[in-house]
Amino acid sequence: MPDYPSNISRAQFALIQPDLENFRK
């Protein structure tokens, strides 16, 4: 398990998610 709280990873994922969606297209 990662040391950081899950809310941080979820926030980071929310930030990179649009880039991932753009990368798939």
mmCIF file of C-alpha atoms in Angstrom:
data_model
loop_
_atom_site.group_PDB
_atom_site.id
_atom_site.type_symbol
_atom_site.label_atom_id
_atom_site.label_comp_id
_atom_site.label_asym_id
_atom_site.label_seq_id
_atom_site.Cartn_x
_atom_site.Cartn_y
_atom_site.Cartn_z
ATOM 1 C CA MET A 1 0.000 0.000 0.000
ATOM 2 C CA PRO A 2 1.252 3.519 -0.791
ATOM 3 C CA ASP A 3 2.253 5.839 2.045
ATOM 4 C CA TYR A 4 0.138 8.746 0.843
ATOM 5 C CA PRO A 5 -3.599 9.110 1.609
ATOM 6 C CA SER A 6 -5.983 7.818 -1.055
ATOM 7 C CA ASN A 7 -7.506 11.274 -1.510
ATOM 8 C CA ILE A 8 -4.170 12.581 -2.844
ATOM 9 C CA SER A 9 -3.851 9.816 -5.419
ATOM 10 C CA ARG A 10 -7.480 10.360 -6.425
ATOM 11 C CA ALA A 11 -6.812 14.087 -6.829
ATOM 12 C CA GLN A 12 -3.749 13.365 -8.950
ATOM 13 C CA PHE A 13 -5.717 10.873 -11.031
ATOM 14 C CA ALA A 14 -8.419 13.495 -11.601
ATOM 15 C CA LEU A 15 -5.718 15.861 -12.845
ATOM 16 C CA ILE A 16 -4.182 13.356 -15.277
ATOM 17 C CA GLN A 17 -7.449 11.729 -16.369
ATOM 18 C CA PRO A 18 -8.235 14.381 -19.051
ATOM 19 C CA ASP A 19 -4.729 13.882 -20.474
ATOM 20 C CA LEU A 20 -5.261 10.122 -20.558
ATOM 21 C CA GLU A 21 -8.568 10.572 -22.366
ATOM 22 C CA ASN A 22 -6.905 12.869 -24.906
ATOM 23 C CA PHE A 23 -4.068 10.382 -25.342
ATOM 24 C CA ARG A 24 -6.480 7.549 -26.156
ATOM 25 C CA LYS A 25 -8.195 9.513 -28.916
#
